[in-house]
CSV table of C-alpha atoms and ligand atoms in Angstrom, one decimal:
chain,number,residue,atom,x,y,z
J,3,MET,CA,108.0,119.9,77.9
J,4,ARG,CA,108.7,117.0,80.2
J,5,VAL,CA,106.1,116.2,82.8
J,6,ALA,CA,106.7,115.4,86.5
J,7,ASN,CA,106.3,111.6,86.1
J,8,PHE,CA,104.8,109.7,89.0
J,9,ASN,CA,103.9,106.6,87.0
J,10,PRO,CA,104.0,103.4,89.0
J,11,GLY,CA,105.7,101.3,86.3
J,12,PRO,CA,106.9,101.7,83.8
J,13,GLY,CA,108.2,104.7,85.6
J,14,ALA,CA,110.4,107.7,85.2
J,15,LEU,CA,114.0,107.3,84.0
J,16,PRO,CA,116.9,109.8,84.7
J,17,VAL,CA,117.1,112.5,82.1
J,18,PRO,CA,120.9,112.1,81.7
J,19,VAL,CA,120.3,108.4,80.9
J,20,LEU,CA,117.8,109.2,78.2
J,21,GLU,CA,120.0,112.0,76.8
J,22,GLU,CA,123.0,109.6,76.5
J,23,ALA,CA,120.9,106.9,74.8
J,24,ALA,CA,119.6,109.5,72.4
J,25,ARG,CA,123.1,110.8,71.6
J,26,ASP,CA,124.3,107.2,70.9
J,27,MET,CA,121.2,106.0,69.0
J,28,LEU,CA,122.6,106.0,65.5
J,29,ASN,CA,126.2,105.1,66.3
J,30,TRP,CA,126.8,103.3,69.6
J,31,ARG,CA,130.5,103.0,70.7
J,32,GLY,CA,131.7,103.5,67.1
J,33,THR,CA,129.9,100.5,65.8
J,34,GLY,CA,128.1,102.6,63.2
J,35,MET,CA,124.7,101.3,64.5
J,36,SER,CA,122.5,101.4,67.5
J,37,VAL,CA,123.3,99.1,70.4
J,38,MET,CA,120.1,97.0,69.6
J,39,GLU,CA,121.2,96.4,66.0
J,40,ASN,CA,124.5,94.8,67.1
J,41,SER,CA,124.9,91.1,67.5
J,42,HIS,CA,124.5,90.1,71.1
J,43,ARG,CA,127.7,88.1,70.6
J,44,ALA,CA,129.6,91.2,69.5
J,45,LYS,CA,132.5,92.1,71.7
J,46,ALA,CA,131.2,95.5,72.4
J,47,VAL,CA,127.8,94.1,73.5
J,48,ILE,CA,129.3,91.4,75.7
J,49,ALA,CA,131.5,94.1,77.3
J,50,MET,CA,128.5,96.3,77.9
J,51,VAL,CA,126.6,93.5,79.6
J,52,GLU,CA,129.6,92.6,81.7
J,53,GLU,CA,130.0,96.3,82.7
J,54,ALA,CA,126.3,96.5,83.7
J,55,GLU,CA,126.7,93.5,85.9
J,56,ALA,CA,129.9,94.8,87.5
J,57,ASP,CA,128.4,98.2,88.2
J,58,LEU,CA,125.3,96.5,89.7
J,59,ARG,CA,127.5,94.3,91.9
J,60,SER,CA,129.5,97.2,93.1
J,61,LEU,CA,126.4,99.3,93.9
J,62,MET,CA,124.8,96.5,95.8
J,63,GLY,CA,128.0,95.1,97.4
J,64,LEU,CA,127.5,91.6,95.9
J,65,GLY,CA,130.6,89.4,96.1
J,66,GLN,CA,131.4,86.4,93.9
J,67,GLU,CA,129.3,84.1,96.2
J,68,TRP,CA,126.4,85.7,94.3
J,69,ALA,CA,125.4,84.9,90.7
J,70,VAL,CA,123.8,87.8,88.9
J,71,ILE,CA,121.7,87.2,85.8
J,72,PHE,CA,119.5,89.2,83.4
J,73,CYS,CA,116.3,87.3,82.8
J,74,GLN,CA,113.2,87.8,80.7
J,75,GLY,CA,109.5,87.4,81.4
J,76,GLY,CA,109.3,90.2,83.9
J,77,ALA,CA,109.2,89.8,87.7
J,78,SER,CA,106.1,87.7,87.1
J,79,LEU,CA,108.1,84.9,85.6
J,80,GLN,CA,110.3,84.8,88.6
J,81,PHE,CA,107.2,83.7,90.6
J,82,THR,CA,107.2,80.7,88.4
J,83,MET,CA,111.0,80.1,88.2
J,84,ILE,CA,111.4,80.2,92.0
J,85,ALA,CA,108.7,77.6,92.6
J,86,LEU,CA,110.0,75.3,89.8
J,87,ASN,CA,113.7,75.6,90.7
J,88,PHE,CA,113.4,75.5,94.5
J,89,ALA,CA,110.1,73.8,95.4
J,90,GLY,CA,108.9,71.5,92.6
J,91,PRO,CA,106.1,69.0,92.8
J,92,ALA,CA,104.6,69.0,96.4
J,93,GLY,CA,107.7,71.0,97.6
J,94,ARG,CA,107.0,73.0,100.7
J,95,CYS,CA,107.5,76.8,100.6
J,96,ASP,CA,106.4,79.7,102.7
J,97,TYR,CA,104.9,83.0,101.4
J,98,ILE,CA,104.2,86.2,103.2
J,99,ASN,CA,101.2,87.9,101.7
J,100,THR,CA,101.3,91.7,101.7
J,101,GLY,CA,99.3,92.5,98.6
J,102,LEU,CA,98.6,91.9,95.0
J,103,TRP,CA,102.0,90.8,93.9
J,104,SER,CA,102.6,88.5,96.9
J,105,THR,CA,99.3,86.9,96.2
J,106,LYS,CA,100.2,86.3,92.6
J,107,ALA,CA,103.6,84.8,93.6
J,108,TYR,CA,101.8,82.4,96.0
J,109,LYS,CA,99.2,81.4,93.4
J,110,GLU,CA,101.9,80.7,90.9
J,111,ALA,CA,103.7,78.3,93.2
J,112,LYS,CA,100.4,76.4,93.5
J,113,ILE,CA,100.0,76.3,89.7
J,114,CYS,CA,103.6,74.9,89.5
J,115,GLY,CA,102.5,72.0,91.7
J,116,ALA,CA,104.4,73.2,94.8
J,117,ASN,CA,102.8,73.2,98.2
J,118,PRO,CA,102.9,76.8,99.3
J,119,ARG,CA,101.8,77.9,102.8
J,120,LEU,CA,101.1,81.4,104.2
J,121,ALA,CA,103.6,82.2,106.9
J,122,ALA,CA,101.9,85.6,107.5
J,123,THR,CA,99.3,87.8,105.8
J,124,SER,CA,98.0,91.3,106.2
J,125,GLU,CA,95.0,90.6,104.1
J,126,PRO,CA,92.5,90.7,107.1
J,127,ASP,CA,93.6,94.4,107.5
J,128,ASP,CA,93.2,95.1,103.9
J,129,PHE,CA,97.0,95.0,103.4
J,130,THR,CA,97.5,98.3,105.1
J,131,HIS,CA,100.7,97.2,106.9
J,132,ILE,CA,103.6,94.8,107.0
J,133,PRO,CA,103.0,91.7,109.2
J,134,GLU,CA,104.8,91.5,112.6
J,135,ALA,CA,104.2,87.9,113.5
J,136,PHE,CA,105.2,84.9,111.4
J,137,ASP,CA,104.6,81.1,111.5
J,138,PHE,CA,107.4,79.7,109.5
J,139,ASP,CA,107.5,76.0,108.3
J,140,SER,CA,110.8,74.5,109.3
J,141,GLU,CA,110.5,72.1,106.4
J,142,ALA,CA,110.0,74.9,103.8
J,143,GLN,CA,112.5,75.2,101.0
J,144,TYR,CA,112.3,79.0,101.0
J,145,VAL,CA,110.4,82.0,102.3
J,146,HIS,CA,109.1,84.5,99.7
J,147,LEU,CA,108.1,88.1,100.4
J,148,THR,CA,107.5,91.3,98.4
J,149,ALA,CA,109.9,94.0,99.6
J,150,ASN,CA,107.8,97.0,98.6
J,151,ASN,CA,104.1,96.8,97.9
J,152,THR,CA,103.6,98.9,94.8
J,153,VAL,CA,99.8,98.8,94.9
J,154,ARG,CA,99.2,99.3,98.7
J,155,GLY,CA,102.1,101.7,99.4
J,156,THR,CA,103.7,99.6,102.2
J,157,GLN,CA,107.4,98.6,102.6
J,158,TRP,CA,109.4,96.4,104.9
J,159,LYS,CA,111.6,98.4,107.3
J,160,GLN,CA,113.2,95.3,108.8
J,161,TYR,CA,113.2,91.9,107.3
J,162,PRO,CA,112.2,88.8,109.3
J,163,LYS,CA,114.8,86.1,110.3
J,164,THR,CA,113.7,83.0,108.4
J,165,PRO,CA,114.7,79.3,108.9
J,166,ALA,CA,114.8,78.9,105.1
J,167,PRO,CA,116.5,81.1,102.5
J,168,LEU,CA,114.6,84.4,102.0
J,169,MET,CA,113.6,85.3,98.5
J,170,ALA,CA,112.4,88.8,97.8
J,171,ASP,CA,110.6,90.5,95.0
J,172,MET,CA,112.3,93.9,95.0
J,173,SER,CA,110.8,95.2,91.8
J,174,SER,CA,109.5,98.5,93.1
J,175,GLU,CA,112.3,99.4,95.5
J,176,PHE,CA,115.3,98.0,93.7
J,177,LEU,CA,118.4,100.2,94.1
J,178,SER,CA,116.4,102.7,96.1
J,179,ARG,CA,118.3,102.0,99.3
J,180,PRO,CA,121.3,99.9,100.5
J,181,LEU,CA,120.6,96.2,100.7
J,182,GLU,CA,121.5,93.9,103.5
J,183,ALA,CA,122.4,91.2,101.0
J,184,ASP,CA,123.3,88.7,103.7
J,185,ARG,CA,119.7,88.4,104.7
J,186,PHE,CA,118.7,86.9,101.4
J,187,GLY,CA,119.2,83.8,99.3
J,188,LEU,CA,117.7,85.3,96.1
J,189,ILE,CA,116.4,88.7,95.1
J,190,TYR,CA,114.9,89.9,91.9
J,191,ALA,CA,113.4,93.0,90.3
J,192,GLY,CA,111.7,93.8,87.0
J,193,ALA,CA,113.5,96.7,85.4
J,194,GLN,CA,110.6,99.0,84.6
J,195,LYS,CA,110.0,100.4,88.1
J,196,ASN,CA,113.4,101.7,89.1
J,197,MET,CA,116.0,100.8,86.6
J,198,GLY,CA,115.2,100.7,82.9
J,199,PRO,CA,112.7,99.7,80.2
J,200,ALA,CA,110.5,96.6,80.7
J,201,GLY,CA,111.9,93.4,79.2
J,202,VAL,CA,114.7,92.6,81.6
J,203,THR,CA,114.6,91.3,85.2
J,204,VAL,CA,117.6,91.2,87.4
J,205,THR,CA,118.0,88.2,89.6
J,206,ALA,CA,120.8,87.7,92.1
J,207,VAL,CA,121.0,84.3,93.7
J,208,LYS,CA,123.6,82.8,96.1
J,209,ARG,CA,125.6,80.3,94.1
J,210,GLU,CA,125.3,77.6,96.7
J,211,LEU,CA,121.6,77.9,96.5
J,212,ALA,CA,121.5,77.9,92.7
J,213,ASP,CA,123.6,74.7,92.8
J,214,ARG,CA,120.8,73.0,94.7
J,215,ALA,CA,118.1,74.0,92.1
J,216,ARG,CA,116.0,71.1,90.7
J,217,PRO,CA,117.4,69.6,87.5
J,218,ASP,CA,114.0,68.9,85.9
J,219,VAL,CA,113.3,72.5,84.9
J,220,PRO,CA,112.9,73.6,81.2
J,221,SER,CA,116.1,75.4,80.1
J,222,MET,CA,114.7,78.9,79.8
J,223,LEU,CA,113.3,78.7,83.3
J,224,SER,CA,116.4,77.1,84.9
J,225,TYR,CA,118.6,79.3,87.1
J,226,PRO,CA,121.7,77.1,86.6
J,227,VAL,CA,121.3,77.1,82.8
J,228,LEU,CA,120.9,80.9,82.7
J,229,ILE,CA,123.9,81.4,85.1
J,230,LYS,CA,126.1,79.0,83.2
J,231,ASN,CA,125.4,80.9,80.0
J,232,GLU,CA,126.0,84.3,81.6
J,233,SER,CA,122.5,85.6,80.6
J,234,MET,CA,123.2,84.7,77.0
J,235,TYR,CA,121.5,81.3,76.7
J,236,ASN,CA,119.3,82.9,74.1
J,237,THR,CA,119.2,86.5,72.7
J,238,PRO,CA,119.0,88.7,75.7
J,239,PRO,CA,117.0,92.0,75.8
J,240,VAL,CA,120.1,94.0,74.9
J,241,TRP,CA,118.3,97.4,74.8
J,242,SER,CA,116.8,97.0,78.3
J,243,ILE,CA,120.1,95.8,79.7
J,244,TYR,CA,121.9,98.8,78.1
J,245,ILE,CA,119.5,101.4,79.5
J,246,SER,CA,119.7,99.7,82.9
J,247,GLY,CA,123.5,99.8,82.7
J,248,LEU,CA,123.3,103.6,82.1
J,249,THR,CA,121.1,103.9,85.1
J,250,PHE,CA,123.6,102.0,87.2
J,251,LYS,CA,126.4,104.4,86.1
J,252,TRP,CA,124.1,107.3,86.9
J,253,LEU,CA,123.5,105.9,90.4
J,254,LYS,CA,127.2,105.4,91.0
J,255,ASN,CA,128.7,108.5,89.5
J,256,THR,CA,126.0,111.2,89.7
J,257,ILE,CA,124.1,110.2,92.8
J,258,GLY,CA,127.0,108.6,94.6
J,259,GLY,CA,125.6,105.2,95.5
J,260,LEU,CA,122.7,103.7,97.3
J,261,GLU,CA,123.2,105.5,100.7
J,262,ALA,CA,123.0,108.8,98.9
J,263,MET,CA,120.0,107.6,96.9
J,264,ALA,CA,118.2,106.4,100.0
J,265,GLU,CA,118.6,109.8,101.6
J,266,ILE,CA,117.2,111.6,98.6
J,267,ASN,CA,114.3,109.2,98.5
J,268,ARG,CA,113.6,109.6,102.2
J,269,ILE,CA,113.4,113.3,101.9
J,270,LYS,CA,111.1,113.1,98.9
J,271,ALA,CA,108.8,110.7,100.7
J,272,GLU,CA,108.8,112.8,103.9
J,273,THR,CA,107.9,115.9,101.9
J,274,LEU,CA,104.8,114.3,100.6
J,275,TYR,CA,103.8,112.4,103.8
J,276,ARG,CA,104.2,115.6,105.8
J,277,LEU,CA,101.8,117.5,103.5
J,278,ILE,CA,99.3,114.6,103.8
J,279,ASP,CA,99.5,114.4,107.6
J,280,GLN,CA,99.2,118.2,107.9
J,281,SER,CA,96.2,118.5,105.7
J,282,GLY,CA,93.7,118.1,108.5
J,283,GLY,CA,92.3,114.9,107.0
J,284,PHE,CA,91.6,116.3,103.5
J,285,TYR,CA,94.3,113.9,102.2
J,286,ARG,CA,94.3,110.5,103.9
J,287,GLY,CA,97.3,108.1,103.7
J,288,THR,CA,96.1,104.6,103.2
J,289,ALA,CA,99.1,102.7,104.6
J,290,ARG,CA,99.7,102.5,108.4
J,291,PRO,CA,102.4,105.1,109.2
J,292,ASP,CA,104.9,102.4,110.5
J,293,SER,CA,104.7,100.6,107.1
J,294,ARG,CA,104.7,103.5,104.7
J,295,SER,CA,106.6,103.1,101.5
J,296,HIS,CA,109.2,105.6,100.4
J,297,MET,CA,108.5,104.5,96.8
J,298,ASN,CA,104.7,104.5,96.4
J,299,VAL,CA,102.7,107.0,98.4
J,300,THR,CA,99.0,106.0,98.4
J,301,PHE,CA,96.3,108.4,99.6
J,302,LEU,CA,92.7,109.3,99.3
J,303,LEU,CA,90.6,112.5,99.1
J,304,PRO,CA,87.3,112.9,101.0
J,305,ASP,CA,85.2,111.4,98.1
J,306,GLN,CA,85.4,109.8,94.7
J,307,GLU,CA,84.4,113.0,92.8
J,308,LEU,CA,87.4,114.8,94.4
J,309,ASN,CA,89.7,111.9,93.6
J,310,ASP,CA,88.7,112.0,89.9
J,311,ARG,CA,88.9,115.8,89.8
J,312,PHE,CA,92.4,115.7,91.4
J,313,LYS,CA,93.7,113.3,88.9
J,314,LYS,CA,92.4,115.3,86.0
J,315,GLU,CA,93.6,118.7,87.2
J,316,ALA,CA,97.0,117.3,88.2
J,317,GLN,CA,97.5,115.9,84.8
J,318,ALA,CA,96.5,119.2,83.2
J,319,ALA,CA,99.2,120.8,85.4
J,320,GLY,CA,101.9,118.4,84.1
J,321,LEU,CA,101.8,115.9,87.0
J,322,GLU,CA,101.4,112.5,85.4
J,323,GLY,CA,100.5,109.0,86.7
J,324,LEU,CA,98.8,109.8,90.0
J,325,GLY,CA,95.9,107.3,89.7
J,326,GLY,CA,95.9,104.4,92.2
J,327,HIS,CA,96.1,100.8,90.9
J,328,ARG,CA,92.9,99.7,89.2
J,329,SER,CA,92.3,97.1,92.0
J,330,VAL,CA,92.2,99.7,94.8
J,331,GLY,CA,91.5,103.1,93.2
J,332,GLY,CA,92.4,106.3,95.0
J,333,LEU,CA,95.6,108.1,94.3
J,334,ARG,CA,99.3,107.1,94.3
J,335,ALA,CA,102.4,109.0,93.7
J,336,SER,CA,105.4,106.8,92.8
J,337,LEU,CA,108.6,108.4,93.8
J,338,TYR,CA,111.1,106.2,92.1
J,339,ASN,CA,114.8,107.1,91.9
J,340,ALA,CA,114.5,109.2,88.8
J,341,VAL,CA,111.7,111.4,90.3
J,342,THR,CA,113.3,114.5,91.6
J,343,GLN,CA,112.7,116.6,94.7
J,344,ASP,CA,111.7,119.3,92.3
J,345,ASP,CA,108.9,117.0,90.9
J,346,VAL,CA,107.8,116.3,94.5
J,347,ASN,CA,107.8,120.0,95.4
J,348,LYS,CA,105.6,120.7,92.4
J,349,LEU,CA,103.2,118.0,93.5
J,350,VAL,CA,103.0,119.3,97.0
J,351,GLU,CA,102.4,122.8,95.8
J,352,PHE,CA,99.6,121.5,93.6
J,353,MET,CA,98.1,119.6,96.5
J,354,ARG,CA,98.1,122.6,98.7
J,355,GLU,CA,96.5,124.8,96.1
J,356,PHE,CA,93.9,122.0,95.4
J,357,GLN,CA,92.9,121.8,99.0
J,358,ARG,CA,92.7,125.6,99.3
J,359,THR,CA,90.3,125.9,96.4
J,360,ARG,CA,88.3,122.6,96.8
J,361,GLY,CA,88.7,121.7,100.5
F,421,PLP,C1,105.2,95.6,88.8
F,421,PLP,C2,105.5,94.5,89.8
F,421,PLP,C3,105.6,93.2,89.4
F,421,PLP,C4,105.2,92.7,88.0
F,421,PLP,O1,106.3,93.0,87.2
F,421,PLP,P1,106.3,92.4,85.7
F,421,PLP,O2,107.7,92.7,85.2
F,421,PLP,O3,105.3,93.2,84.9
F,421,PLP,O4,106.0,91.0,85.7
F,421,PLP,C5,105.9,92.2,90.4
F,421,PLP,N1,106.1,92.6,91.6
F,421,PLP,C6,106.1,93.9,92.0
F,421,PLP,C7,106.4,94.2,93.4
F,421,PLP,C8,105.8,94.9,91.1
F,421,PLP,O5,105.8,96.2,91.5
């Protein structure tokens, strides 16, 4: 029996995607072998990667002014690549700190020898909300932010206007809602939250910006090198791209695009937040209501013993992955694209019953 999967990442994948991959495991597209046993230079594999890119572009509405590449090293390596390509030694860059992943991105820029500065931070308020006031450096090469804060359960509703190109870590909300692409210079997302297996990271970067990247960057970390080689500078993670490609098709053909996906996600999140808000304080949301994420719903019970008991009993009831991040504890339900309304209804029913018997 499949569980209702609320894992924060790697997270749930759509069942039709898994079924198709299973069907084609031994003989993919008539090649007599699985997709991952093919050469990455084989025609069928190149066509598959191109198709994945085309589907992604059409979903996100990205024109030819954007380069789209499949990278390795996870979202975390993008922290490094952005700093190396666009700031470099002593290069000035702005970071908005909204939690664990933004902090890591900022620290990485320092390690790379850049000169990052905080344009805003919600750390004094324990990262419970998205900042409203910004102090941008007009000399900065870029501004970096985290679109959805996976650990704290907060999410940007409206992005700030920035003097320098905006670069966003979209890992935990990628393809969950339409994107105002014009607002950004670069966006990236690790696959394993909302798209496919770990091992591939999608980066979309405006070509004019990529053209201005520093030339003194090692090949595997250089955006221009990866763009020029169309994601095949070295052996790409073919399996991860393949599954992501199936997810893109599922989003396009079964869900009907990102508007439709956003509406499904909004209703899922509202179902859960409503239950939390109407629980008379038994369940307490940890994010400020105006900053609440539609992807990661973070909450607490009245005490630690109840938190632990909740997690254990939920798991026994087939509700997986509800523990909060190890840095903050508490509980978290991740409602990525592949999590269904039915899964959320099961969770809400469980929460009601848990409160009735333990509250
Ligand atoms: C999970 C996550 C990361 C880290 O991703 P890796 O692919 O493991 O490096 C970075 N940013 C955000 C917002 C995340 O949710």
